[in-house]
Amino acid sequence: YGGYGGMGVASGADDYNRSGSGSSTASGRSSTGGGYGGGGVGMSSAYGRNSKPLSRQPPPSTGGGFLIMFAFFSIMILCLGGATYHYQRAIVRVDHEMMVIESRLASQRRRLNNRPPPVEDKDEPEEETEDEQDDEPDAGSPPDEDTMKIIRDLEVKKKDLQRSIGQWASRVAKLEKDVKSNQREVEKLEKGDLSDYTAQIEKLRSDIDAEVAKASAYKEEFVSAHKPVEQGGIIPGGPGQAIVVKREIEKMESLDEYEEYVQMREDALWDKIDALVESMSAESRREALEWFGPGPHHVQLEIEYPRWSEDGPSEPDDWPRVRGVLEIELAPIQAMPIAVNLFLQQVHHKLWDGCVFVINAMHILQAGPHRFAPDNDGYYDANIPELMDRFVDGKLDKMPFQEYSKDFPHEQYTLGFAGRPGGPDFYVNKIDNSVNHGPGGQGHHDLHVEADPSFGRIVRGVEIIQELNRIPTDGARGHLLKYPVVIVEARVMAGPRGRGPPPEAEGEGVKDPPVPETNGRFASPT
């Protein structure tokens, strides 16, 4: 049926040419064979870029289309009739072949069934000639292999022919059904009954009008949303610029023009975002330099945790609680100014004192403003006001954006801010998470191309991380630690080389430990 509406519409497209439409000829050619929807294709050409938008075109004529469709159906009936005759003759030939095969099978069976039974004779049998032995099988002997092979081949061929008869019969039935359907269509055309096609064409016209109205509404909304804001007669870009932009938007007709305009505005917004990011980075860098100096900056986390030992008790409840120090060297202030300054300010204002490490998964060890609650099924009270409000009130709870430097990826024993935006929780990368926590690694976030900020590395106390791995966790609840690991105190290291107070300030004999070599990045963990 693909050609019915298509050829009718082609005739209508020629009428469009006579009425002055500039683009209807190409539409008429392309609509041939387009099915019942061809009428819609023909009409849609009236809304091309060379014609008047939103204008109603005259309906297509059907005089020439009737003759073409009548001839088409007549040819279809002749073709289907010829195909039917071909398949019927094929069935006759197959039936004849079947009769021959059945006759040969019956002959073979009679030959086997009519053999005389074997006769026992004690006397010496007469010798037979070689010809008789070849032509006549012994009485009562089973059929030879050649005869059985012929029978099997004939049975297989019979089944194949029966299957072919079934396939051809179904094809003939389908063709006969198509012939009857085409005959009914021809009878409708002979009587001039075009109600079905007229209804479909009217529906397509209605759908097109609805889409045109919807597009007009969208355009008006777009133009209204992008009107320049009045600024007391002073318009950026010169006098009359706002009016020019408004007229340009109103003249837009294609989706490409709208996309180009929106892309231009998006580029301008990104330029402003880039300028804002640069300004925030410069301000954070200035503040960190004024407060903490040029660096390298070091932070110490003194933690309390249950420690297992070979000669100690086996039950975690009986493990002694000890203290250890994790020393962190932060990234250079020039590379990660916002993340480094945020963490230094958090530590300086004692916001991390009393917080705990809550998650010890295979890949990270995470800390946050939470509190261990053994009576709670979840083991912890998360973001309790007593701890969280200190971060919020000091405006030190979140990163303003996901700052990241490719020079400081999430390698093993580096630190990163968790969440979007990051903070206040931070984590230690127990393995190399450069892919998972780097750009594009967190696909469940809206801006999945972003990365978590990586802002420091543990340079002393790595063995404590190994000891924490012995503490039992609850894998069903996200690997929560079943026993508290508390940050007793966090402090920024000041003084010579950024590594604690001068020796004379703490008394004779106190030595400042050597600073590991950084090689321009982080020091290797010791």
Short mmCIF file of C-alpha atoms in Angstrom, two decimals:
data_model
loop_
_atom_site.label_atom_id
_atom_site.label_comp_id
_atom_site.label_asym_id
_atom_site.label_seq_id
_atom_site.Cartn_x
_atom_site.Cartn_y
_atom_site.Cartn_z
CA TYR A 1 0.00 0.00 0.00
CA GLY A 2 3.05 2.25 0.11
CA GLY A 3 2.25 3.97 -3.17
CA TYR A 4 -1.45 4.84 -2.81
CA GLY A 5 -1.22 8.10 -0.89
CA GLY A 6 2.20 8.90 -2.35
CA MET A 7 1.04 9.08 -5.98
CA GLY A 8 -2.09 10.96 -5.02
CA VAL A 9 -0.03 13.55 -3.21
CA ALA A 10 2.36 13.90 -6.12
CA SER A 11 -0.58 15.08 -8.21
CA GLY A 12 -1.53 17.55 -5.50
CA ALA A 13 2.03 18.83 -5.43
CA ASP A 14 1.73 19.75 -9.13
CA ASP A 15 -1.34 21.78 -8.22
CA TYR A 16 0.82 23.61 -5.68
CA ASN A 17 3.18 24.52 -8.53
CA ARG A 18 0.32 26.09 -10.42
CA SER A 19 -0.71 28.07 -7.32
CA GLY A 20 2.80 29.50 -6.92
CA SER A 21 4.48 27.44 -4.15
CA GLY A 22 8.23 27.43 -4.67
CA SER A 23 9.17 24.17 -2.97
CA SER A 24 6.27 21.82 -3.65
CA THR A 25 7.76 20.13 -6.74
CA ALA A 26 10.57 18.52 -4.79
CA SER A 27 8.09 17.47 -2.17
CA GLY A 28 5.89 15.87 -4.80
CA ARG A 29 8.80 13.82 -6.11
CA SER A 30 10.00 12.73 -2.69
CA SER A 31 6.51 11.74 -1.55
CA THR A 32 6.04 9.00 -4.21
CA GLY A 33 5.69 5.67 -2.39
CA GLY A 34 5.36 7.41 0.94
CA GLY A 35 2.21 5.55 1.98
CA TYR A 36 -0.96 7.12 3.33
CA GLY A 37 1.26 9.67 5.07
CA GLY A 38 2.28 11.04 1.67
CA GLY A 39 -0.47 13.62 1.81
CA GLY A 40 1.09 15.04 4.93
CA VAL A 41 4.50 15.23 3.26
CA GLY A 42 3.10 17.16 0.37
CA MET A 43 1.42 19.70 2.59
CA SER A 44 4.42 20.12 4.84
CA SER A 45 6.38 21.47 1.90
CA ALA A 46 4.24 24.57 2.08
CA TYR A 47 6.01 25.46 5.29
CA GLY A 48 9.53 25.38 3.78
CA ARG A 49 11.99 28.17 4.19
CA ASN A 50 11.15 29.67 0.76
CA SER A 51 7.41 29.93 1.44
CA LYS A 52 5.39 32.07 3.78
CA PRO A 53 5.49 30.61 7.33
CA LEU A 54 2.31 29.65 9.10
CA SER A 55 0.19 30.06 5.91
CA ARG A 56 -2.55 27.60 4.89
CA GLN A 57 -2.18 26.03 1.43
CA PRO A 58 -5.06 24.91 -0.86
CA PRO A 59 -5.99 21.20 -0.69
CA PRO A 60 -4.59 18.93 -3.41
CA SER A 61 -6.74 17.84 -6.33
CA THR A 62 -7.51 14.16 -6.91
CA GLY A 63 -8.50 13.99 -10.60
CA GLY A 64 -5.27 12.64 -12.04
CA GLY A 65 -4.55 10.64 -8.92
CA PHE A 66 -7.75 8.57 -9.37
CA LEU A 67 -6.69 7.31 -12.81
CA ILE A 68 -3.17 6.50 -11.64
CA MET A 69 -4.41 4.63 -8.59
CA PHE A 70 -7.00 2.69 -10.66
CA ALA A 71 -4.30 1.61 -13.12
CA PHE A 72 -1.99 0.70 -10.27
CA PHE A 73 -4.59 -1.58 -8.65
CA SER A 74 -5.39 -3.21 -11.96
CA ILE A 75 -1.73 -4.05 -12.55
CA MET A 76 -1.43 -5.35 -8.97
CA ILE A 77 -4.40 -7.70 -9.50
CA LEU A 78 -2.87 -9.04 -12.74
CA CYS A 79 0.49 -9.60 -11.04
CA LEU A 80 -1.06 -11.33 -8.05
CA GLY A 81 -3.21 -13.47 -10.34
CA GLY A 82 -0.11 -14.55 -12.25
CA ALA A 83 1.69 -15.41 -9.05
CA THR A 84 -1.30 -17.41 -7.84
CA TYR A 85 -1.39 -19.36 -11.12
CA HIS A 86 2.38 -20.06 -10.81
CA TYR A 87 2.05 -21.46 -7.29
CA GLN A 88 -0.99 -23.53 -8.21
CA ARG A 89 0.94 -25.12 -11.10
CA ALA A 90 3.83 -25.78 -8.72
CA ILE A 91 1.48 -27.58 -6.35
CA VAL A 92 0.19 -29.73 -9.21
CA ARG A 93 3.78 -30.68 -10.11
CA VAL A 94 4.56 -31.54 -6.51
CA ASP A 95 1.40 -33.64 -6.23
CA HIS A 96 2.45 -35.59 -9.33
CA GLU A 97 5.93 -36.13 -7.89
CA MET A 98 4.36 -37.32 -4.68
CA MET A 99 2.25 -39.85 -6.56
CA VAL A 100 5.33 -41.22 -8.33
CA ILE A 101 7.24 -41.47 -5.02
CA GLU A 102 4.35 -43.19 -3.27
CA SER A 103 4.08 -45.65 -6.17
CA ARG A 104 7.78 -46.48 -5.91
CA LEU A 105 7.49 -46.90 -2.15
CA ALA A 106 4.55 -49.23 -2.53
CA SER A 107 6.48 -51.27 -5.11
CA GLN A 108 9.44 -51.58 -2.76
CA ARG A 109 7.22 -52.67 0.13
CA ARG A 110 5.43 -55.31 -2.00
CA ARG A 111 8.77 -56.66 -3.11
CA LEU A 112 9.82 -57.11 0.50
CA ASN A 113 6.52 -58.55 1.70
CA ASN A 114 6.11 -61.11 -1.15
CA ARG A 115 9.35 -62.96 -0.52
CA PRO A 116 8.78 -66.70 0.21
CA PRO A 117 9.59 -67.93 3.69
CA PRO A 118 12.83 -69.85 4.19
CA VAL A 119 12.62 -73.68 3.60
CA GLU A 120 14.87 -76.03 5.52
CA ASP A 121 16.33 -78.80 3.32
CA LYS A 122 18.78 -81.29 4.66
CA ASP A 123 19.81 -82.35 1.19
CA GLU A 124 22.60 -80.68 -0.57
CA PRO A 125 21.16 -77.60 -2.36
CA GLU A 126 21.70 -77.31 -6.03
CA GLU A 127 24.34 -74.91 -7.06
CA GLU A 128 22.99 -71.68 -8.55
CA THR A 129 24.53 -69.69 -11.24
CA GLU A 130 26.13 -66.37 -10.45
CA ASP A 131 23.38 -64.49 -12.32
CA GLU A 132 20.66 -66.13 -10.25
CA GLN A 133 22.49 -65.34 -7.03
CA ASP A 134 22.74 -61.69 -8.03
CA ASP A 135 19.15 -61.26 -9.28
CA GLU A 136 17.17 -63.24 -6.71
CA PRO A 137 17.70 -62.70 -3.02
CA ASP A 138 17.67 -65.63 -0.68
CA ALA A 139 14.25 -66.55 0.67
CA GLY A 140 13.63 -65.04 4.09
CA SER A 141 16.74 -62.85 3.99
CA PRO A 142 16.35 -59.21 5.17
CA PRO A 143 16.29 -56.44 2.54
CA ASP A 144 19.68 -55.36 1.35
CA GLU A 145 21.26 -52.02 2.30
CA ASP A 146 20.70 -50.44 -1.14
CA THR A 147 16.97 -51.10 -1.00
CA MET A 148 16.66 -49.60 2.48
CA LYS A 149 18.64 -46.54 1.40
CA ILE A 150 16.27 -46.00 -1.56
CA ILE A 151 13.29 -46.22 0.78
CA ARG A 152 14.79 -43.76 3.25
CA ASP A 153 15.67 -41.28 0.49
CA LEU A 154 12.15 -41.45 -0.91
CA GLU A 155 10.60 -40.85 2.50
CA VAL A 156 12.84 -37.83 3.10
CA LYS A 157 11.96 -36.42 -0.29
CA LYS A 158 8.27 -37.00 0.40
CA LYS A 159 8.49 -35.01 3.63
CA ASP A 160 10.34 -32.17 1.88
CA LEU A 161 7.68 -32.01 -0.82
CA GLN A 162 4.90 -32.02 1.74
CA ARG A 163 6.58 -29.13 3.56
CA SER A 164 6.93 -27.23 0.27
CA ILE A 165 3.24 -27.80 -0.49
CA GLY A 166 2.35 -26.30 2.91
CA GLN A 167 4.53 -23.24 2.32
CA TRP A 168 3.15 -22.65 -1.17
CA ALA A 169 -0.39 -23.13 0.03
CA SER A 170 0.08 -20.44 2.71
CA ARG A 171 1.58 -18.07 0.12
CA VAL A 172 -1.32 -18.65 -2.23
CA ALA A 173 -3.78 -17.99 0.60
CA LYS A 174 -2.02 -14.72 1.44
CA LEU A 175 -1.98 -13.65 -2.21
CA GLU A 176 -5.66 -14.44 -2.56
CA LYS A 177 -6.35 -12.33 0.51
CA ASP A 178 -4.33 -9.45 -0.98
CA VAL A 179 -6.20 -9.78 -4.27
CA LYS A 180 -9.55 -9.53 -2.51
CA SER A 181 -8.37 -6.50 -0.53
CA ASN A 182 -7.12 -4.79 -3.71
CA GLN A 183 -10.39 -5.59 -5.48
CA ARG A 184 -12.30 -3.84 -2.70
CA GLU A 185 -10.05 -0.79 -3.05
CA VAL A 186 -10.63 -0.74 -6.82
CA GLU A 187 -14.40 -0.96 -6.29
CA LYS A 188 -14.20 2.03 -3.95
CA LEU A 189 -12.24 4.00 -6.54
CA GLU A 190 -14.72 3.06 -9.30
CA LYS A 191 -17.55 4.38 -7.12
CA GLY A 192 -15.59 7.53 -6.25
CA ASP A 193 -15.50 6.67 -2.53
CA LEU A 194 -12.46 8.51 -1.11
CA SER A 195 -13.80 8.91 2.43
CA ASP A 196 -10.95 6.94 4.01
CA TYR A 197 -8.23 8.98 2.29
CA THR A 198 -10.06 12.24 2.93
CA ALA A 199 -10.30 11.48 6.65
CA GLN A 200 -6.59 10.67 6.84
CA ILE A 201 -5.65 13.83 4.95
CA GLU A 202 -7.83 15.95 7.23
CA LYS A 203 -6.22 14.37 10.29
CA LEU A 204 -2.76 15.14 8.92
CA ARG A 205 -3.80 18.74 8.26
CA SER A 206 -5.10 19.03 11.81
CA ASP A 207 -1.89 17.60 13.24
CA ILE A 208 0.24 19.99 11.17
CA ASP A 209 -1.84 22.98 12.28
CA ALA A 210 -1.44 21.92 15.90
CA GLU A 211 2.34 21.58 15.52
CA VAL A 212 2.57 24.97 13.79
CA ALA A 213 0.57 26.59 16.60
CA LYS A 214 2.78 24.93 19.20
CA ALA A 215 5.95 26.09 17.39
CA SER A 216 4.58 29.66 17.27
CA ALA A 217 3.90 29.56 20.99
CA TYR A 218 7.39 28.29 21.70
CA LYS A 219 8.87 31.03 19.55
CA GLU A 220 6.91 33.75 21.33
CA GLU A 221 7.99 32.34 24.69
CA PHE A 222 11.63 32.21 23.54
CA VAL A 223 11.53 35.81 22.26
CA SER A 224 9.88 37.00 25.47
CA ALA A 225 12.42 35.21 27.67
CA HIS A 226 15.38 36.73 25.81
CA LYS A 227 14.19 40.34 25.72
CA PRO A 228 16.97 42.66 26.94
CA VAL A 229 16.40 44.25 30.34
CA GLU A 230 15.59 47.95 30.17
CA GLN A 231 18.40 50.03 31.66
CA GLY A 232 17.09 53.57 31.65
CA GLY A 233 17.83 54.14 27.98
CA ILE A 234 21.51 53.13 28.27
CA ILE A 235 21.79 49.88 26.29
CA PRO A 236 25.05 47.89 26.19
CA GLY A 237 26.44 47.69 22.70
CA GLY A 238 25.18 51.07 21.59
CA PRO A 239 21.79 52.76 21.04
CA GLY A 240 19.14 50.51 19.56
CA GLN A 241 21.10 47.30 20.18
CA ALA A 242 18.31 45.70 22.20
CA ILE A 243 15.80 46.34 19.42
CA VAL A 244 18.15 44.82 16.84
CA VAL A 245 18.62 41.65 18.90
CA LYS A 246 14.86 41.34 19.45
CA ARG A 247 14.18 41.62 15.72
CA GLU A 248 16.87 39.05 14.93
CA ILE A 249 15.25 36.57 17.29
CA GLU A 250 11.81 37.16 15.78
CA LYS A 251 13.19 36.44 12.29
CA MET A 252 14.65 33.07 13.30
CA GLU A 253 12.94 30.19 11.52
CA SER A 254 15.23 27.15 11.79
CA LEU A 255 16.37 25.15 14.77
CA ASP A 256 20.00 25.79 13.78
CA GLU A 257 19.53 29.53 14.20
CA TYR A 258 18.07 29.10 17.68
CA GLU A 259 20.85 26.69 18.68
CA GLU A 260 23.49 29.13 17.45
CA TYR A 261 21.94 31.94 19.50
CA VAL A 262 21.69 29.80 22.64
CA GLN A 263 25.30 28.61 22.17
CA MET A 264 26.44 32.23 21.95
CA ARG A 265 24.71 33.04 25.25
CA GLU A 266 26.11 29.88 26.87
CA ASP A 267 29.64 30.85 25.82
CA ALA A 268 29.15 34.27 27.39
CA LEU A 269 27.98 32.67 30.65
CA TRP A 270 30.99 30.34 30.72
CA ASP A 271 33.29 33.34 30.26
CA LYS A 272 31.73 34.91 33.35
CA ILE A 273 32.07 31.65 35.29
CA ASP A 274 35.74 31.40 34.34
CA ALA A 275 36.33 34.96 35.50
CA LEU A 276 34.54 34.22 38.79
CA VAL A 277 36.60 31.05 39.37
CA GLU A 278 39.83 32.91 38.72
CA SER A 279 38.80 35.66 41.15
CA MET A 280 37.90 33.14 43.90
CA SER A 281 41.16 31.24 43.37
CA ALA A 282 43.20 34.43 43.63
CA GLU A 283 41.40 35.44 46.83
CA SER A 284 41.91 32.00 48.44
CA ARG A 285 45.58 32.04 47.45
CA ARG A 286 46.03 35.51 48.99
CA GLU A 287 44.28 34.48 52.22
CA ALA A 288 46.32 31.27 52.60
CA LEU A 289 49.58 33.15 52.06
CA GLU A 290 48.65 35.79 54.66
CA TRP A 291 47.53 33.25 57.25
CA PHE A 292 49.87 30.32 56.76
CA GLY A 293 52.75 31.48 54.56
CA PRO A 294 53.93 30.13 51.20
CA GLY A 295 54.32 26.53 52.37
CA PRO A 296 54.81 23.70 51.96
CA HIS A 297 51.96 23.36 54.44
CA HIS A 298 51.72 20.41 56.83
CA VAL A 299 48.81 19.28 58.98
CA GLN A 300 48.81 16.65 61.74
CA LEU A 301 45.78 14.57 62.71
CA GLU A 302 46.08 12.92 66.12
CA ILE A 303 43.65 10.00 66.22
CA GLU A 304 42.57 7.48 68.85
CA TYR A 305 41.67 3.95 67.81
CA PRO A 306 41.64 0.32 69.02
CA ARG A 307 44.85 -1.46 68.01
CA TRP A 308 45.33 -5.16 67.49
CA SER A 309 48.56 -6.87 68.48
CA GLU A 310 49.78 -10.43 68.14
CA ASP A 311 50.26 -10.94 71.88
CA GLY A 312 47.11 -9.01 72.84
CA PRO A 313 43.47 -10.05 73.22
CA SER A 314 41.65 -11.48 70.22
CA GLU A 315 38.30 -9.74 70.72
CA PRO A 316 38.11 -6.15 69.36
CA ASP A 317 36.18 -5.08 72.47
CA ASP A 318 39.31 -5.83 74.52
CA TRP A 319 41.85 -4.19 72.22
CA PRO A 320 43.68 -1.30 73.89
CA ARG A 321 42.89 2.19 72.58
CA VAL A 322 46.02 4.03 71.46
CA ARG A 323 46.86 7.30 69.75
CA GLY A 324 48.77 7.90 66.56
CA VAL A 325 49.54 10.81 64.25
CA LEU A 326 48.84 11.11 60.54
CA GLU A 327 50.93 13.85 58.95
CA ILE A 328 49.62 15.39 55.73
CA GLU A 329 51.50 17.53 53.26
CA LEU A 330 49.11 19.73 51.30
CA ALA A 331 49.33 20.47 47.60
CA PRO A 332 51.14 23.68 46.55
CA ILE A 333 48.96 26.73 47.08
CA GLN A 334 49.41 27.78 43.44
CA ALA A 335 47.85 24.56 42.14
CA MET A 336 44.92 23.99 44.54
CA PRO A 337 44.40 27.32 46.36
CA ILE A 338 40.72 26.92 47.30
CA ALA A 339 40.87 23.32 48.60
CA VAL A 340 44.15 23.85 50.46
CA ASN A 341 42.98 27.10 52.08
CA LEU A 342 39.63 25.53 53.07
CA PHE A 343 41.29 22.57 54.81
CA LEU A 344 43.87 24.80 56.53
CA GLN A 345 41.10 27.07 57.83
CA GLN A 346 39.08 24.07 59.06
CA VAL A 347 42.07 22.72 60.96
CA HIS A 348 43.12 26.14 62.29
CA HIS A 349 39.62 26.78 63.72
CA LYS A 350 39.59 23.33 65.42
CA LEU A 351 36.57 22.16 63.43
CA TRP A 352 37.88 18.61 63.07
CA ASP A 353 38.51 18.05 66.78
CA GLY A 354 36.05 15.40 68.00
CA CYS A 355 35.03 14.19 64.53
CA VAL A 356 35.45 10.53 63.57
CA PHE A 357 36.41 8.27 60.71
CA VAL A 358 33.24 6.40 59.75
CA ILE A 359 33.88 4.40 56.57
CA ASN A 360 36.77 2.05 55.93
CA ALA A 361 36.06 0.52 52.51
CA MET A 362 38.49 -1.22 50.21
CA HIS A 363 39.31 2.01 48.36
CA ILE A 364 38.83 4.86 50.87
CA LEU A 365 38.91 5.81 54.57
CA GLN A 366 36.38 8.61 55.14
CA ALA A 367 35.99 11.10 58.02
CA GLY A 368 33.30 13.65 58.82
CA PRO A 369 31.41 15.60 61.53
CA HIS A 370 29.71 12.46 62.87
CA ARG A 371 29.62 10.73 66.24
CA PHE A 372 29.92 7.07 67.14
CA ALA A 373 26.65 5.78 68.62
CA PRO A 374 26.90 2.09 69.60
CA ASP A 375 23.18 2.02 70.51
CA ASN A 376 22.26 3.15 67.00
CA ASP A 377 21.72 0.43 64.39
CA GLY A 378 23.77 2.51 61.95
CA TYR A 379 26.65 2.85 64.48
CA TYR A 380 26.82 6.63 63.92
CA ASP A 381 24.81 9.82 64.28
CA ALA A 382 25.58 11.63 61.03
CA ASN A 383 26.19 15.39 60.77
CA ILE A 384 25.22 16.08 64.36
CA PRO A 385 24.54 19.81 64.99
CA GLU A 386 27.19 20.06 67.70
CA LEU A 387 29.89 19.35 65.10
CA MET A 388 28.29 20.29 61.77
CA ASP A 389 27.12 23.73 62.89
CA ARG A 390 30.73 24.76 63.50
CA PHE A 391 31.51 24.20 59.82
CA VAL A 392 28.32 25.90 58.61
CA ASP A 393 28.57 28.93 60.89
CA GLY A 394 32.16 29.53 59.84
CA LYS A 395 31.23 29.19 56.12
CA LEU A 396 33.85 26.44 55.93
CA ASP A 397 31.60 23.46 55.14
CA LYS A 398 31.71 23.26 51.33
CA MET A 399 33.89 23.84 48.31
CA PRO A 400 32.45 26.59 46.08
CA PHE A 401 33.11 24.37 43.05
CA GLN A 402 34.95 21.16 42.21
CA GLU A 403 38.52 22.42 42.00
CA TYR A 404 40.91 19.92 40.40
CA SER A 405 44.46 19.85 39.04
CA LYS A 406 45.65 17.13 36.71
CA ASP A 407 49.08 17.42 38.34
CA PHE A 408 47.64 16.06 41.62
CA PRO A 409 45.45 13.03 40.85
CA HIS A 410 43.86 10.72 43.40
CA GLU A 411 46.86 8.45 43.88
CA GLN A 412 47.34 6.15 46.87
CA TYR A 413 47.34 7.91 50.28
CA THR A 414 46.15 11.23 48.85
CA LEU A 415 43.25 13.17 50.41
CA GLY A 416 40.09 14.35 48.67
CA PHE A 417 36.86 16.13 49.58
CA ALA A 418 33.75 13.92 49.29
CA GLY A 419 30.41 14.98 47.79
CA ARG A 420 29.10 17.51 45.29
CA PRO A 421 30.10 20.14 46.09
CA GLY A 422 32.93 18.67 48.13
CA GLY A 423 33.01 18.94 51.91
CA PRO A 424 33.13 18.89 54.78
CA ASP A 425 33.77 15.11 54.71
CA PHE A 426 37.18 14.12 53.38
CA TYR A 427 38.68 10.73 52.58
CA VAL A 428 42.05 9.03 52.25
CA ASN A 429 42.58 7.11 49.00
CA LYS A 430 43.77 3.66 50.15
CA ILE A 431 44.40 2.69 46.52
CA ASP A 432 44.99 4.59 43.29
CA ASN A 433 41.59 6.18 42.55
CA SER A 434 42.77 8.45 39.74
CA VAL A 435 40.10 7.10 37.41
CA ASN A 436 37.19 6.60 39.83
CA HIS A 437 37.53 9.98 41.53
CA GLY A 438 39.08 11.87 38.63
CA PRO A 439 37.30 13.72 35.80
CA GLY A 440 34.29 11.75 34.60
CA GLY A 441 34.69 9.05 37.24
CA GLN A 442 31.52 9.91 39.20
CA GLY A 443 28.82 9.34 36.58
CA HIS A 444 25.91 9.48 39.06
CA HIS A 445 26.37 13.24 39.56
CA ASP A 446 24.72 15.79 37.28
CA LEU A 447 28.05 17.28 36.16
CA HIS A 448 29.72 13.91 35.82
CA VAL A 449 32.77 15.32 34.00
CA GLU A 450 33.92 17.00 37.21
CA ALA A 451 36.31 15.45 39.71
CA ASP A 452 36.77 15.39 43.47
CA PRO A 453 39.40 17.87 44.73
CA SER A 454 42.69 16.14 45.59
CA PHE A 455 44.55 18.44 47.98
CA GLY A 456 47.09 16.51 50.09
CA ARG A 457 49.01 13.32 50.77
CA ILE A 458 49.89 11.37 53.93
CA VAL A 459 53.66 11.58 54.37
CA ARG A 460 53.92 10.02 57.84
CA GLY A 461 51.74 7.47 59.63
CA VAL A 462 50.92 5.16 56.73
CA GLU A 463 51.33 2.21 59.11
CA ILE A 464 48.36 3.54 61.09
CA ILE A 465 46.19 3.15 58.00
CA GLN A 466 47.24 -0.51 57.90
CA GLU A 467 46.33 -0.91 61.58
CA LEU A 468 42.90 0.64 61.01
CA ASN A 469 42.25 -2.01 58.37
CA ARG A 470 42.15 -4.63 61.16
CA ILE A 471 39.16 -2.98 62.85
CA PRO A 472 35.93 -4.85 61.95
CA THR A 473 33.48 -3.12 59.60
CA ASP A 474 29.86 -3.72 58.60
CA GLY A 475 29.90 -4.48 54.88
CA ALA A 476 26.09 -4.49 54.67
CA ARG A 477 26.03 -0.84 55.80
CA GLY A 478 28.69 0.54 53.51
CA HIS A 479 31.72 -0.71 55.46
CA LEU A 480 31.01 1.36 58.56
CA LEU A 481 33.62 0.97 61.30
CA LYS A 482 32.17 -0.97 64.22
CA TYR A 483 34.51 0.71 66.70
CA PRO A 484 35.22 4.46 66.99
CA VAL A 485 38.27 6.05 65.36
CA VAL A 486 38.27 9.60 66.76
CA ILE A 487 40.19 12.67 65.57
CA VAL A 488 41.38 13.94 68.96
CA GLU A 489 43.13 17.01 67.58
CA ALA A 490 44.01 18.47 64.20
CA ARG A 491 46.72 21.13 63.98
CA VAL A 492 48.53 23.19 61.36
CA MET A 493 52.30 22.80 61.65
CA ALA A 494 54.08 26.17 61.82
CA GLY A 495 57.67 27.24 62.50
CA PRO A 496 60.92 26.34 60.67
CA ARG A 497 60.35 24.39 57.45
CA GLY A 498 56.61 24.24 58.21
CA ARG A 499 57.16 21.31 60.60
CA GLY A 500 56.22 22.26 64.15
CA PRO A 501 57.46 24.83 66.67
CA PRO A 502 61.15 25.67 67.05
CA PRO A 503 63.11 23.22 69.29
CA GLU A 504 63.85 25.88 71.93
CA ALA A 505 60.13 26.46 72.39
CA GLU A 506 59.64 22.93 73.69
CA GLY A 507 62.76 22.49 75.74
CA GLU A 508 66.24 21.09 75.29
CA GLY A 509 66.62 17.85 73.34
CA VAL A 510 63.45 18.15 71.24
CA LYS A 511 64.36 17.64 67.60
CA ASP A 512 62.27 18.52 64.57
CA PRO A 513 62.00 15.52 62.21
CA PRO A 514 63.49 15.90 58.72
CA VAL A 515 61.28 17.08 55.91
CA PRO A 516 60.83 14.51 53.10
CA GLU A 517 61.80 15.59 49.61
CA THR A 518 58.73 16.70 47.59
CA ASN A 519 60.24 16.84 44.07
CA GLY A 520 57.78 19.58 43.18
CA ARG A 521 54.72 17.49 44.09
CA PHE A 522 54.06 15.52 47.26
CA ALA A 523 56.60 13.84 49.49
CA SER A 524 56.71 10.07 49.38
CA PRO A 525 54.93 8.47 52.39
CA THR A 526 57.24 7.30 55.16
#
